[in-house]
């Protein structure tokens, strides 16, 4: 019996017949050599946007949230949309570093460092929004249950408080995980840099790493434990974020599929963001041997799968809204698809459900231009998803007399754009001064790491 | 590309084959259940539906496992794969086992009563979906699609066994990718039909995911038990090791958490929002003795397996793993009872038909399983990733 298909063996994870030494040089040289011109231009632009963010936050503190587009009943506007969007983006980093590690997915080593850095910076951007949306920013510490003489406590029944715990735990664990992974690579940089000051700084960060057997054993154990701790966080953080909406009885918000749907959406947008950043970085730094087209293909598959999960949730929501027979649910969903924000709903649907379907084709999955464009399209779609959820349900709520059309102000838009400045300032510093690929880990998955690699040539 | 040396897979020996004992169990269970029909036909249908949901969930969970195995190109499970493959082909028989559910629709599903619909505005609203002809069309479609994918992928796997043609591995992925897409939607809508529409007023967007989560947890337990059964009787020529079974144990641990996450979120969001159209479903399961099962599920289906399997060593302890797997299957059955039965009895009222129905359907399901297992190799030894799945490197 003849089949038309042929067997496709697993591709090698690192291309270009590198040696261990050339891999170290490829990655570590980036921080040793002077920064390229584009880096200074990009860093300057990011700083300008960061400045814009800080100015607008100052304006907000001075003037109050009235400078935003929020109204009554749309009390949650761009701030929560941006918060959920940035937190969601962070999730891919944790999935790559923790879950793919537990599943022994060797290909994660090319992108995990990178994605973990993205997680941390994205969570910082996310935390800006609830931090500045509280009105009286000078009492932001009231978000924490700190014993005080006024007997003032946050509402422990509120998912918004759980968010404070969930996101701060998530940030802490992600940071620790990232740092633990960096220790052996900091030692590599310490041993390579010429500047005495740089060697000292990398030396402090490397915690006295010498690469001894005992150190590696402890390292592997702690890495495993942190991966185990981070895995439930992938689910828990966005679950709590979804609770912010789903515990209420607002039509369109209260639906039981929200927790896994939000998690899938978060991984979806996070992978798209990793893709965008990775395609730029590998081109600018010439890392195509490490971040290969096979990696692009694998990531596009995850984008396809999570995109379909999100599509599944959209369809379930719509079907059950009809099936429930609840007038308000039905009205909320018809309003989404055909009401004043229909343009946003269909933008979301097109970007999140239709656009990833291109990746059923192997040719598309491996096409760099298509991957790059779609990765941006997906993140536009995921922003609109949060917009649709937040705004459509609030702008047309139970009381028709208060119905209206929500529009952002220039401050809303400027603050959102400003967070990109914050994100890229950190990210460019990371690219400049830290090893952007886990040097020690990538060597373990190189074909050359196979003890029999050099045997084969001699038969 | 072909396997370098095609080898013969180990086969089930006659002395280890439990088919004859299972056949006795199946016949005894089915005969008693049939007698039960004349004793209390309403109880018969409800007990039957719970048992049907149990066996269907194992076939569907296995279908998912085989498809995800191919999509992720995983190698570790190659030596175990024949077990879920054989389970998933049973979906053809599960389709036949569905016939009594169809015959009992009038008893099981309130929305089939024309007078009830006439008096109920909500049911009238749902009538375009919840009506007998459309229900039948949908379910015929679901079973046809599942049977198609299960049968094709099973045949391909045997073909690979027989010919050693590695190209079939690529072919399997071409079935698995669209298959899993269709699987997600069809299983969700099937679970709405079989179980959620028992209480036609109630709705939950999570229900399909909930049904999948518990099915998959139970499927992993079933695979552990069959693998241990074969290994302990020296059927697999040492190709299925404790490490392979421990890996399924690790997945069982992971999906225990996943099940708990899904089931708890569904409960919690409904509990917290506290609106009457949703809470009633849980309300019925929090009174009349069902509350013991509700709390029992929290403890038995999550806390117990979680605590026992948390330790890395416990997954390599085969007798412990066996105990956990039996327990998970038991509690999966209890959960089917807990989903189905409050619709019929407002108070917890276990019936002997519950036991005979699961003995009959479960026995039949396992008998069909072992009969098919005996006809093919027990391990896919000619799979391109078989070598990688073995521990010697």
Coordinates of N, CA, C and O in Angstrom, one line a residue, chain B residues 92-152:
Chain B
X92 N -17.7 3.7 17.6 CA -18.7 3.1 16.7 C -19.7 2.4 17.5 O -20.9 2.4 17.1
X93 N -19.3 1.7 18.5 CA -20.3 0.9 19.3 C -21.0 1.8 20.3 O -22.2 1.6 20.5
X94 N -20.4 2.9 20.7 CA -21.0 3.9 21.6 C -22.2 4.5 20.8 O -23.3 4.7 21.4
X95 N -22.0 4.6 19.5 CA -23.1 5.2 18.7 C -24.4 4.3 18.8 O -25.5 4.7 18.8
X96 N -24.1 2.9 18.8 CA -25.2 2.0 18.9 C -25.8 2.0 20.3 O -27.0 1.9 20.5
X97 N -24.9 2.2 21.3 CA -25.4 2.3 22.7 C -26.2 3.5 22.9 O -26.9 3.6 23.9
X98 N -26.2 4.5 22.0 CA -26.9 5.7 22.1 C -28.4 5.4 21.8 O -29.3 6.2 22.2
X99 N -28.7 4.3 21.1 CA -30.1 4.1 20.6 C -31.1 4.1 21.8 O -32.1 4.8 21.7
X100 N -30.8 3.4 23.0 CA -31.8 3.5 24.1 C -32.0 4.9 24.6 O -33.1 5.2 25.0
X101 N -31.0 5.7 24.5 CA -31.2 7.1 24.9 C -32.2 7.8 24.0 O -33.1 8.5 24.5
X102 N -32.1 7.5 22.7 CA -33.1 8.1 21.8 C -34.5 7.6 22.1 O -35.4 8.3 22.1
X103 N -34.5 6.3 22.4 CA -35.8 5.7 22.7 C -36.4 6.3 24.0 O -37.7 6.4 24.1
X104 N -35.5 6.7 24.9 CA -36.0 7.2 26.2 C -36.1 8.7 26.2 O -36.3 9.3 27.3
X105 N -36.0 9.3 25.1 CA -36.0 10.8 25.1 C -37.2 11.4 25.8 O -37.0 12.4 26.5
X106 N -38.3 10.8 25.6 CA -39.5 11.4 26.1 C -39.5 11.4 27.7 O -39.9 12.3 28.3
X107 N -38.8 10.3 28.2 CA -38.7 10.2 29.6 C -37.6 11.1 30.1 O -37.7 11.8 31.2
X108 N -36.5 11.2 29.4 CA -35.3 11.9 29.9 C -35.5 13.4 29.7 O -35.1 14.2 30.6
X109 N -36.0 13.8 28.6 CA -35.9 15.3 28.3 C -37.2 15.9 28.3 O -38.1 15.6 27.5
X110 N -37.4 16.8 29.3 CA -38.6 17.5 29.5 C -39.1 18.3 28.3 O -40.2 18.4 28.0
X111 N -38.1 18.8 27.6 CA -38.4 19.6 26.4 C -39.0 18.9 25.2 O -39.5 19.5 24.3
X112 N -39.1 17.5 25.3 CA -39.8 16.8 24.3 C -41.3 16.7 24.5 O -42.0 16.2 23.6
X113 N -41.8 17.2 25.6 CA -43.2 17.2 25.9 C -43.9 18.4 25.3 O -43.6 19.5 25.7
X114 N -44.7 18.1 24.3 CA -45.4 19.3 23.6 C -46.2 20.1 24.5 O -46.2 21.4 24.4
X115 N -46.9 19.5 25.5 CA -47.7 20.3 26.4 C -46.8 21.2 27.3 O -47.2 22.3 27.7
X116 N -45.6 20.6 27.7 CA -44.7 21.4 28.6 C -44.2 22.6 27.8 O -44.1 23.8 28.3
X117 N -43.9 22.4 26.5 CA -43.4 23.5 25.7 C -44.5 24.6 25.5 O -44.2 25.8 25.6
X118 N -45.7 24.1 25.3 CA -46.8 25.0 25.1 C -47.0 26.0 26.3 O -47.4 27.1 26.1
X119 N -46.7 25.5 27.5 CA -46.9 26.2 28.7 C -45.7 27.0 29.1 O -45.7 27.6 30.2
X120 N -44.6 27.0 28.4 CA -43.4 27.5 28.9 C -42.7 28.4 27.8 O -42.2 27.9 26.8
X121 N -42.7 29.7 28.1 CA -42.2 30.6 27.1 C -40.7 30.4 26.8 O -40.2 30.5 25.6
X122 N -39.9 30.0 27.8 CA -38.5 29.7 27.6 C -38.3 28.6 26.7 O -37.4 28.6 25.7
X123 N -39.0 27.5 26.9 CA -38.9 26.3 26.0 C -39.3 26.6 24.6 O -38.8 26.1 23.6
X124 N -40.3 27.5 24.5 CA -40.7 27.9 23.1 C -39.6 28.6 22.4 O -39.4 28.4 21.2
X125 N -38.9 29.4 23.2 CA -37.8 30.1 22.6 C -36.7 29.2 22.1 O -36.0 29.5 21.1
X126 N -36.5 28.1 22.9 CA -35.4 27.2 22.5 C -35.9 26.1 21.5 O -35.0 25.4 21.0
X127 N -37.1 26.1 21.2 CA -37.7 25.0 20.4 C -37.0 24.9 19.0 O -36.8 23.8 18.5
X128 N -36.5 26.0 18.4 CA -35.8 25.8 17.1 C -34.5 24.9 17.3 O -34.1 24.3 16.3
X129 N -34.0 24.9 18.5 CA -32.8 24.0 18.7 C -33.2 22.8 19.4 O -32.8 21.7 19.0
X130 N -33.9 22.9 20.5 CA -34.3 21.7 21.3 C -35.6 21.1 20.7 O -36.7 21.3 21.2
X131 N -35.5 20.4 19.6 CA -36.6 19.6 19.1 C -36.1 18.3 18.7 O -34.9 18.1 18.3
X132 N -37.0 17.3 18.7 CA -36.5 15.9 18.5 C -35.8 15.7 17.1 O -34.7 15.1 17.1
X133 N -36.4 16.1 16.0 CA -35.7 15.9 14.7 C -34.3 16.5 14.7 O -33.3 15.8 14.3
X134 N -34.2 17.7 15.1 CA -32.8 18.4 15.1 C -31.9 17.7 16.0 O -30.7 17.5 15.7
X135 N -32.4 17.2 17.2 CA -31.5 16.5 18.1 C -31.0 15.2 17.4 O -29.8 14.9 17.5
X136 N -31.8 14.5 16.7 CA -31.4 13.3 16.1 C -30.4 13.6 15.0 O -29.3 12.9 14.9
X137 N -30.7 14.6 14.2 CA -29.8 15.0 13.1 C -28.4 15.3 13.6 O -27.4 14.8 13.2
X138 N -28.4 16.2 14.7 CA -27.1 16.6 15.3 C -26.3 15.4 15.8 O -25.1 15.2 15.5
X139 N -27.0 14.5 16.5 CA -26.3 13.4 17.1 C -25.8 12.4 16.1 O -24.7 11.8 16.2
X140 N -26.6 12.2 15.0 CA -26.1 11.3 13.9 C -24.8 11.9 13.3 O -23.8 11.2 13.1
X141 N -24.9 13.2 13.2 CA -23.7 13.9 12.6 C -22.5 13.8 13.5 O -21.4 13.4 13.1
X142 N -22.7 14.0 14.9 CA -21.6 13.9 15.8 C -20.9 12.5 15.7 O -19.7 12.4 15.6
X143 N -21.8 11.5 15.8 CA -21.2 10.1 15.8 C -20.6 9.8 14.5 O -19.6 9.1 14.5
X144 N -21.1 10.3 13.4 CA -20.5 10.0 12.1 C -19.1 10.6 12.0 O -18.2 10.0 11.6
X145 N -19.0 11.8 12.5 CA -17.7 12.5 12.4 C -16.7 11.8 13.3 O -15.6 11.5 12.9
X146 N -17.1 11.6 14.6 CA -16.2 10.9 15.5 C -15.8 9.5 15.0 O -14.6 9.2 15.0
X147 N -16.8 8.8 14.4 CA -16.5 7.4 13.9 C -15.5 7.5 12.8 O -14.6 6.7 12.7
X148 N -15.7 8.5 11.9 CA -14.8 8.7 10.8 C -13.4 8.9 11.2 O -12.5 8.1 10.8
X149 N -13.2 9.8 12.1 CA -11.8 10.1 12.5 C -11.2 8.9 13.3 O -10.1 8.6 13.1
X150 N -12.0 8.4 14.2 CA -11.5 7.3 15.0 C -11.1 6.1 14.1 O -10.0 5.5 14.2
X151 N -12.0 5.7 13.2 CA -11.8 4.6 12.4 C -10.6 4.8 11.4 O -9.7 3.9 11.3
X152 N -10.5 6.0 10.8 CA -9.4 6.2 9.9 C -8.1 6.2 10.6 O -7.1 5.6 10.1

